Coordinates of C-alpha atoms and ligand atoms in Angstrom, one line a residue:
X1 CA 25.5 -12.2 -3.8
X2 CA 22.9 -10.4 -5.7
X3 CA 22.8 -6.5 -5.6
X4 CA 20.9 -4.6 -2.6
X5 CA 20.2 -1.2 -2.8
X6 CA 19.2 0.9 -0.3
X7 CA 16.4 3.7 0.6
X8 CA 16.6 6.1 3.3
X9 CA 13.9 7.5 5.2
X10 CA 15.1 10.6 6.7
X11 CA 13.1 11.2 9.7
X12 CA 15.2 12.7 12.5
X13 CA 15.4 10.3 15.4
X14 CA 12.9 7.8 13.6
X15 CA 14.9 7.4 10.7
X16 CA 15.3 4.6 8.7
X17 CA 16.5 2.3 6.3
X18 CA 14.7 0.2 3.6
X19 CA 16.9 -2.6 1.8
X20 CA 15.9 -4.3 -1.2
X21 CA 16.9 -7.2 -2.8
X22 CA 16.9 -10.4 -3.9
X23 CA 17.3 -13.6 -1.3
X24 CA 16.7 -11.2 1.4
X25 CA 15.0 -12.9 3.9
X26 CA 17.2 -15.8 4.3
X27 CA 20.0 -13.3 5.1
X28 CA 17.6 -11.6 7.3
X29 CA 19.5 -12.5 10.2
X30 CA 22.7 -10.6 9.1
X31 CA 20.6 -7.8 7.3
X32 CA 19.0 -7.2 10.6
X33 CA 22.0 -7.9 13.3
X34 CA 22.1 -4.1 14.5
X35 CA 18.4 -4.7 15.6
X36 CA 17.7 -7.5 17.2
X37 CA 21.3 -9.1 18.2
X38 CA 20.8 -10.5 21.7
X39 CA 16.6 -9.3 22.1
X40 CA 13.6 -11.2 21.7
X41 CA 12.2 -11.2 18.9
X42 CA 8.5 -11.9 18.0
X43 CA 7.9 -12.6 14.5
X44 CA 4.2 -12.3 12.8
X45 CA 3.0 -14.1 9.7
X46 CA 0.0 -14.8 8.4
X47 CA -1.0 -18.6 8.3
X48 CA -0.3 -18.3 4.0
X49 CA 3.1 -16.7 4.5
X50 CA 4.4 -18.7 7.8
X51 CA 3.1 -21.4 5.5
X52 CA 5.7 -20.1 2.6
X53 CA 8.0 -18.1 4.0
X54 CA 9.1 -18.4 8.0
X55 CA 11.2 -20.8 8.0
X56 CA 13.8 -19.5 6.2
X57 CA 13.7 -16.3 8.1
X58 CA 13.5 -17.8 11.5
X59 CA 16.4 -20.0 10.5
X60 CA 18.2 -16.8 9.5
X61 CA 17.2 -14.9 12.6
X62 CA 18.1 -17.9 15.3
X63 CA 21.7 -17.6 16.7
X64 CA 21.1 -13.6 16.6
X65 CA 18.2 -13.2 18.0
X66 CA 17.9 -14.6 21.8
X67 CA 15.2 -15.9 21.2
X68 CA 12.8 -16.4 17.8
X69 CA 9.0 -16.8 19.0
X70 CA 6.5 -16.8 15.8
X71 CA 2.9 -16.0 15.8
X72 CA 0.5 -16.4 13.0
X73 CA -2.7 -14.5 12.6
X74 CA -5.7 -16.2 9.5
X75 CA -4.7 -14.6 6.3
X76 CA -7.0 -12.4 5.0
X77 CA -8.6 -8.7 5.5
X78 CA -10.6 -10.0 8.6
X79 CA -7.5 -10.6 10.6
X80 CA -7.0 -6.6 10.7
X81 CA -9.9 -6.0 13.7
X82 CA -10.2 -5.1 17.3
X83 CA -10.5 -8.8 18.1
X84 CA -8.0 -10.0 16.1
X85 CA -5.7 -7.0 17.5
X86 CA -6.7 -8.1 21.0
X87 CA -5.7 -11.8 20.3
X88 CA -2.9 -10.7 19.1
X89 CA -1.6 -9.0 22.1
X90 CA -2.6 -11.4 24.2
X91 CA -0.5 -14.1 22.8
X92 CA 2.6 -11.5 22.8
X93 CA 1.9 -10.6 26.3
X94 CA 2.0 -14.5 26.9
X95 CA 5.2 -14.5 25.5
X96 CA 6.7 -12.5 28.7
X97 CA 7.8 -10.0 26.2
X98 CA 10.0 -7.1 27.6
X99 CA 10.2 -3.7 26.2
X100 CA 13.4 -4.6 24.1
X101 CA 11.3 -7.0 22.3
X102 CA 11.5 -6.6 18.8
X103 CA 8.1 -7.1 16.6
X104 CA 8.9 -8.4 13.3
X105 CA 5.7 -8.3 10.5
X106 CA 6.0 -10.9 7.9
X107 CA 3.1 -10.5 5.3
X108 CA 1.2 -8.3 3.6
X109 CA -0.3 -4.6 4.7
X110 CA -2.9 -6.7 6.9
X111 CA -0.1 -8.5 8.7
X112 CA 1.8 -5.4 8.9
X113 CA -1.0 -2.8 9.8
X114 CA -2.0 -5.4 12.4
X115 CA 1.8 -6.0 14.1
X116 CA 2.6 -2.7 13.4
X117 CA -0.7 -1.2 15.8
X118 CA 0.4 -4.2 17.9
X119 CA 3.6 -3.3 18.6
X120 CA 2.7 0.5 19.2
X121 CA 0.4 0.2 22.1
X122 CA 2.1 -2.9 23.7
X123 CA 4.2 -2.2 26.9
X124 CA 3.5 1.5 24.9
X125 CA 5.7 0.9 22.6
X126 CA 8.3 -1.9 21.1
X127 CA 10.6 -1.9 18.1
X128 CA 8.8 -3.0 15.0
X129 CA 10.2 -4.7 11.8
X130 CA 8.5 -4.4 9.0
X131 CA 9.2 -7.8 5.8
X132 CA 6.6 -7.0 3.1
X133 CA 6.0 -10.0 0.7
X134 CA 3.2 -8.4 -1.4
X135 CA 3.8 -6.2 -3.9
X136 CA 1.4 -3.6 -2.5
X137 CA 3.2 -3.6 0.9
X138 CA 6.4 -3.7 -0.6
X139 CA 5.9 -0.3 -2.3
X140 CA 3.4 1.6 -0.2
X141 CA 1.6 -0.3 3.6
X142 CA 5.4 -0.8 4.5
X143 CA 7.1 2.4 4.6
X144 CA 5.7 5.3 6.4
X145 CA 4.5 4.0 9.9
X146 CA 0.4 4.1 9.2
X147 CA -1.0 0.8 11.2
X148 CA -4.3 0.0 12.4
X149 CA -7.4 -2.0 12.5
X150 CA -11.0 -1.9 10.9
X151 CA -13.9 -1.2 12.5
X152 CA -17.7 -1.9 11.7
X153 CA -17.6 1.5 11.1
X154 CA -15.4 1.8 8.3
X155 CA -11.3 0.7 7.4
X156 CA -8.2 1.2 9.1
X157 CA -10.3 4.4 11.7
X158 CA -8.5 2.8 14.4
X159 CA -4.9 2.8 14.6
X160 CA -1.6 4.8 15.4
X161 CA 1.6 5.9 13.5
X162 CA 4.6 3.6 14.0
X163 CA 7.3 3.8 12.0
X164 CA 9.5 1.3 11.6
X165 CA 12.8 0.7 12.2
X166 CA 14.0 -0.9 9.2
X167 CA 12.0 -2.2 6.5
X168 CA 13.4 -5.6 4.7
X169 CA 12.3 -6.3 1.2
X170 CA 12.8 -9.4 -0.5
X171 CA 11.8 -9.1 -4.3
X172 CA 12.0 -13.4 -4.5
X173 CA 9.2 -14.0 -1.8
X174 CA 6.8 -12.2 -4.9
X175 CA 7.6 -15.5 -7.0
X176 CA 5.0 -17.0 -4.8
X177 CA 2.2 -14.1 -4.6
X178 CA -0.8 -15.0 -7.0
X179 CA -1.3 -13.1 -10.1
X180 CA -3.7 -11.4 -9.2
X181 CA -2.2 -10.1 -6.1
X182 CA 0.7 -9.2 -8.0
X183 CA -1.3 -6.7 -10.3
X184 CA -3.3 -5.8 -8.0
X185 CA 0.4 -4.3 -6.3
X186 CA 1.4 -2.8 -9.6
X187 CA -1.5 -0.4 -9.7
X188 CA 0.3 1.4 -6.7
X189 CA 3.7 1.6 -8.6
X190 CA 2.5 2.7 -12.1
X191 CA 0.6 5.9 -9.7
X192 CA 4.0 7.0 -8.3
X193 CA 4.7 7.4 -12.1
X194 CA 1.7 9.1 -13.0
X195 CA 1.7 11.4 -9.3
X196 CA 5.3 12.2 -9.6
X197 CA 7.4 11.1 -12.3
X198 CA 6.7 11.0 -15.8
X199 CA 10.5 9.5 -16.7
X200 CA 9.5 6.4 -14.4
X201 CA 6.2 5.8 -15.8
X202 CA 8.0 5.7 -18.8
X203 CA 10.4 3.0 -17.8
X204 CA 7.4 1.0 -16.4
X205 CA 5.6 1.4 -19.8
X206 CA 9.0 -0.2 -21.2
X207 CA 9.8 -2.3 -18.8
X208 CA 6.3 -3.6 -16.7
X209 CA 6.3 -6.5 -18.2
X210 CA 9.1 -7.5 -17.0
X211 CA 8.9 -6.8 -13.4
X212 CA 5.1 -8.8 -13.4
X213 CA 7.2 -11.8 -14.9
X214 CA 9.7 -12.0 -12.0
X215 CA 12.5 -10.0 -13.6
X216 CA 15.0 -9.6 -9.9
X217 CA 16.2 -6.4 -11.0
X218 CA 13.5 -4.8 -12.8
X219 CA 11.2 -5.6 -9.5
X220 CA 14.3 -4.4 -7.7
X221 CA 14.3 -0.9 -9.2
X222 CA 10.4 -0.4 -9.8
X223 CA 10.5 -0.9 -5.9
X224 CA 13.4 1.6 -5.0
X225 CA 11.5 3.9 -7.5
X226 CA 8.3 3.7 -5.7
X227 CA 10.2 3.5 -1.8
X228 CA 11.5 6.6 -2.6
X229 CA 8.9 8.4 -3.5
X230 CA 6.9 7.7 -1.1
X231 CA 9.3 8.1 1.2
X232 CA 9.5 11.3 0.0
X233 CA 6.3 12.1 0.5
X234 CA 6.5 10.6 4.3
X235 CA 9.5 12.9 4.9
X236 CA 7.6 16.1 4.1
X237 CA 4.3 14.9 5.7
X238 CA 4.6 12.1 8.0
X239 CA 1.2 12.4 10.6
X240 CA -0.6 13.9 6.8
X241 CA -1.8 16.8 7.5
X242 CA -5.2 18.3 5.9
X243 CA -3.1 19.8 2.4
X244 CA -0.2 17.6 3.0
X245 CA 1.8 16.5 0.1
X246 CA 1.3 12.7 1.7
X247 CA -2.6 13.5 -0.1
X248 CA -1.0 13.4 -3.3
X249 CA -0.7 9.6 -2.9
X250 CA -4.6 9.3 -2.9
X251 CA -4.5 9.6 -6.8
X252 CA -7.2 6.7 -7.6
X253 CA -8.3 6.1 -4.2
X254 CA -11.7 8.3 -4.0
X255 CA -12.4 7.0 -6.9
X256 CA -11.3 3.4 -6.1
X257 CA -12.6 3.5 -2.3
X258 CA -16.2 4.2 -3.3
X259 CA -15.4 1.2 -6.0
X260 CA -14.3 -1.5 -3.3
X261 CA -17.6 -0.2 -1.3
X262 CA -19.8 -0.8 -3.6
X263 CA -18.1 -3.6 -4.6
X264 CA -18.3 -5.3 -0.9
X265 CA -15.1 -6.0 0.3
X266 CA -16.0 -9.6 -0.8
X267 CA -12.6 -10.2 -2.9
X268 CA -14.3 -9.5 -6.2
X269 CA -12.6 -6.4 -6.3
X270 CA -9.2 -6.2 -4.9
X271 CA -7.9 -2.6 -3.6
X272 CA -5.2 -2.5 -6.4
X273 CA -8.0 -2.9 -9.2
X274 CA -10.5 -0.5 -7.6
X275 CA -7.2 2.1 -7.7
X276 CA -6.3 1.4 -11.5
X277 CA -9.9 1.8 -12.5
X278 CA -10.0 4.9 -10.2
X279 CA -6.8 6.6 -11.3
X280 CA -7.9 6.2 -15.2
X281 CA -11.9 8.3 -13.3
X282 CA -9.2 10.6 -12.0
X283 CA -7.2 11.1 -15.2
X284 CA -10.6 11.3 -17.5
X285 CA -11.8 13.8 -14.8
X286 CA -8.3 15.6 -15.0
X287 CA -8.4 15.5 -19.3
X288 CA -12.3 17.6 -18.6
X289 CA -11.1 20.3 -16.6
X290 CA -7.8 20.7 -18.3
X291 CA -5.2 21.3 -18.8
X292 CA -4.1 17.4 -18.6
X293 CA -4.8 16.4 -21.8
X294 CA -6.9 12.9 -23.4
X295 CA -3.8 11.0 -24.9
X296 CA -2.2 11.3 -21.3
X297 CA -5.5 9.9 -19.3
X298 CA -5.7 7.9 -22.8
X299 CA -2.0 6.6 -22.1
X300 CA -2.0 6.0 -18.4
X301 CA -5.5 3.9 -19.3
X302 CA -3.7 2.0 -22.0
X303 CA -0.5 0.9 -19.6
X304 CA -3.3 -0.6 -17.1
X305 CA -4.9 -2.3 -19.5
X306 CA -2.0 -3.5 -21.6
X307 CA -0.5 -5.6 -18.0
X308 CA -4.2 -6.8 -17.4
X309 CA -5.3 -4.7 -14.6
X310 CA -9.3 -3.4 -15.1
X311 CA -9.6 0.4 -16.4
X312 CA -13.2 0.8 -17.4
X313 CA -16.2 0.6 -14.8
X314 CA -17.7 -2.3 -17.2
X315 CA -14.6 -4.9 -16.1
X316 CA -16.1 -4.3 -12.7
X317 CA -18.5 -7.1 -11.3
X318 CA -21.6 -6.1 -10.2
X319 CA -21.2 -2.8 -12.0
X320 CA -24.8 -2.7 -13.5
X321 CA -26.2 -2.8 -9.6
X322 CA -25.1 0.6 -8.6
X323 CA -25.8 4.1 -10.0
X324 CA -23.5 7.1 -10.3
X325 CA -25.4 9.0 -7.5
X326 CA -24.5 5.7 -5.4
X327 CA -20.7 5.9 -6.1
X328 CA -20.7 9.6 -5.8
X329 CA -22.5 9.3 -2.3
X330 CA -19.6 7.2 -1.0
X331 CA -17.1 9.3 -2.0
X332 CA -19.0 12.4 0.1
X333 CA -18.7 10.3 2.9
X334 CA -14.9 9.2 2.9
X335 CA -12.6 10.3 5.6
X336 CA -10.7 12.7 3.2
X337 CA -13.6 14.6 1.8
X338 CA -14.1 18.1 3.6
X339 CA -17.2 19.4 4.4
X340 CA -19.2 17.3 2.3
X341 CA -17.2 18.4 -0.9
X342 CA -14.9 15.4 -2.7
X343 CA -11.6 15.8 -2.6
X344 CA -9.6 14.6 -6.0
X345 CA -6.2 14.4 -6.6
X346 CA -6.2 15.2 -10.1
X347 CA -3.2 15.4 -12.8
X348 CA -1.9 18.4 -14.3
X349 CA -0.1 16.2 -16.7
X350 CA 1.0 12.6 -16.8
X351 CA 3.9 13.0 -14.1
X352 CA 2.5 15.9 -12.0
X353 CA -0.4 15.8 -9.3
X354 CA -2.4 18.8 -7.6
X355 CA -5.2 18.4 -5.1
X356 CA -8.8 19.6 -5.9
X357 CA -11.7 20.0 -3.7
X358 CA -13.8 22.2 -6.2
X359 CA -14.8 20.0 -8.5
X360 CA -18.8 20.4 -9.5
X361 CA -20.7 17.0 -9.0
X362 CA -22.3 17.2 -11.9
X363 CA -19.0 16.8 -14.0
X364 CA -18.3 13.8 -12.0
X365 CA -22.1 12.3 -12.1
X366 CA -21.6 12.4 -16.5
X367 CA -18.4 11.1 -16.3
X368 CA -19.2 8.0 -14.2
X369 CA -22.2 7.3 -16.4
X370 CA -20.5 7.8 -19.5
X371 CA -16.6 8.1 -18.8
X372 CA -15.2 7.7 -22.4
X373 CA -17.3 10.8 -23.4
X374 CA -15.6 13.9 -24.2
Ligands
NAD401 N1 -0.4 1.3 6.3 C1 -0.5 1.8 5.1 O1 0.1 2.8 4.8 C2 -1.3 1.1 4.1 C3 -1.2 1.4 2.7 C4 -1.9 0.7 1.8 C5 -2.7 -0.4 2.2 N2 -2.7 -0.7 3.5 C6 -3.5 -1.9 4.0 O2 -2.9 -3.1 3.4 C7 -3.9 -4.1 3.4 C8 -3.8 -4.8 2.1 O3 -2.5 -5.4 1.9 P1 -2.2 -6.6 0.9 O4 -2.8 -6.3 -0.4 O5 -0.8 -6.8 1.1 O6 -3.1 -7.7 1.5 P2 -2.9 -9.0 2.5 O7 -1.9 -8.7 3.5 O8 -4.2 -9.5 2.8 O9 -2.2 -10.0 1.4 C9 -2.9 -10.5 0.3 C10 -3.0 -12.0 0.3 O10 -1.7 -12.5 -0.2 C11 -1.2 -13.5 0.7 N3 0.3 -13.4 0.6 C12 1.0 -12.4 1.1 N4 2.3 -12.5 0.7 C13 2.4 -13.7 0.0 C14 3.4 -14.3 -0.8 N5 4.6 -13.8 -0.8 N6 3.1 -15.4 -1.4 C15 1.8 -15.9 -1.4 N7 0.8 -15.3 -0.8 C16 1.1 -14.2 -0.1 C17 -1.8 -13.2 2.0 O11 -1.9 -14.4 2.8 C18 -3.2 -12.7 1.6 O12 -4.1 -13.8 1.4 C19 -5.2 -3.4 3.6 O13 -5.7 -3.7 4.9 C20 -4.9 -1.9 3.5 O14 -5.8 -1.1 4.3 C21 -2.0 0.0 4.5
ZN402 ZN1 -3.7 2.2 -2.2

């Protein structure tokens, strides 16, 4: 049996445990025995990954479980909304569900923000699941109980915080994630390097490669890296509050939010992309106002780049529709800033983060029109 290696998240009485490994969720039923031995258990999967994926973890989970039911939700973004939340709990309501019911996610970070908010507001409250199978939920939507819907009015500004109580990763069920996906996934684990740990974005520099071609254990360790960390983070912060160190893991994101607006949530520009072309903003910003330096925004840039994932604002479609004062007006109006000024998680250095909310808009306006300028 392959290796499994395990990540604590040390939360008091919601503590838990996230296992990764390879052939995971065929064992699920064993993995998971503690859990749901004897209870219902209600699994959700989008129609891609039930499609892919369910039956070897149903199989796993039946003659534990009392009872397996499985609901799928459309794949997709559009899933995550008040009506798809309400369909949702309809059907588990439907299901004569009790409160030892057991939600089990099975999907991305739309299947498992949705489940997850699900499964915290019905019967106020049932035991929750979380099995990743995207790279991006793998090593960030999973672990640290954030689930919610969209709204017209923006993303995820409805929702609660749930942890889990164990989160189950299987690094084979990425064999079957597109490319694109995949990368997209990666963004997030090359930014706990660059937020927190210069000796890991190191080994991904070395190593990348390898993990995007389906290498068991170097996906294996990439994830426990990046689980930790932000389990880390979730341990010293878990409801993030206003300075919270949980803000650290924004690196890229005011940059890459106001991207994916502009961009129009249309699937021309993934979250993962908008994040690596946003953490390179970030790092160029950092390089200006010192004392991070050009070869390390220069280095994060060329690690991006080399595994195919977009770092300049040119690989962007659409890019020539919108102005600077356009991007720099949806990053006023993100739920983070304060006040009306941005806030920026910046780099000291490749490896070390600080939060800055006094950054002049004019230095931001000249580097989004011209960001390879000194
Ligand atoms: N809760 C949090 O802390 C948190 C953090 C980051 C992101 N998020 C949320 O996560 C969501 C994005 O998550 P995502 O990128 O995983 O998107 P997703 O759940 O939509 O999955 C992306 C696509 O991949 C498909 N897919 C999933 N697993 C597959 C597999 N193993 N093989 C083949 N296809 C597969 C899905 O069907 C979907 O089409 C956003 O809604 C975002 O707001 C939440
Ligand atoms: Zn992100």
């Amino acid at each position: 049996m392959s290796a499994v290696e395990i990540v604590q998240v040390d939360l008091a009485d919601r503590r838990y445990a996230i296992h990764v490994g390879a052939g995971l969720l065929s064992r699920a039923g064993d993995a998971l025995a503690d859990l749901v031995s004897g209870r219902k258990v209600a699994v959700v999967a989008d129609e891609t990954v039930a499609t892919l994926h369910l039956p070897a973890l149903t199989q796993s989970l039946q003659g534990v479980a009392s009872v397996v039911h499985t609901l799928t939700v459309p794949a997709g973004e559009s899933a995550k909304s008040m009506d798809g939340l309400a369909d949702l709990l309809d059907r588990l309501l439907a299901l004569g569900i009790d409160r030892r019911t057991v939600v089990v996610a099975l999907g991305g970070g739309v299947t498992g923000d949705l489940a997850g908010f699900a499964a915290s507001i019905a019967l106020r409250g049932l035991d929750f699941i979380q099995l990743p199978t995207t790279l991006l939920a793998q090593v960030d939507s999973s672990v640290g109980g954030k689930t919610g819907v969209n709204t017209r009015h923006g993303k995820n500004l409805i929702g609660a915080f749930h942890q889990p109580r164990r989160v189950l990763i299987d690094t084979d069920v990425l064999d079957t994630l597109p490319r694109r996906e995949l990368l997209a996934g990666y963004a997030e684990v090359v930014k706990y390097g660059a937020i927190g740990d210069l000796g890991f974005f190191e080994w991904l520099e070395a190593n990348g490669r390898r993990l995007i071609d389906g290498d068991a254990d170097a996906r294996r360790h990439a994830i426990v890296a990046s689980c930790r960390a932000k389990a880390s983070v979730v341990v010293a912060d878990e409801r993030e509050m206003a300075n919270g160190p949980r803000a650290l893991l924004n690196f890229g994101h005011t940059f890459g939010h106001a991207l994916e607006a502009m961009a129009g949530y249309d699937g021309t520009l993934l979250h993962g992309e908008g994040v690596a072309a946003g953490m390179v903003l970030a790092a160029r910003l950092s390089a200006r106002l010192g004392p991070c330096t050009g070869q390390d925004a220069g280095r994060l840039a060329a690690h991006l780049a080399a595994v195919g994932l977009p770092t300049e604002l040119d690989q962007i479609d659409g890019r020539r529709q919108w102005t600077a004062d356009q991007l720099l007006d949806h990053m006023t109006k993100d739920k983070k800033a304060r006040d009306g000024r941005i806030v920026f998680v910046l780099l000291d250095r490749l490896g070390r983060a600080v939060v800055r909310d006094d950054v002049d808009r004019s230095t931001v306006r000249t580097l989004l029109d011209r960001p390879q300028a000194a």
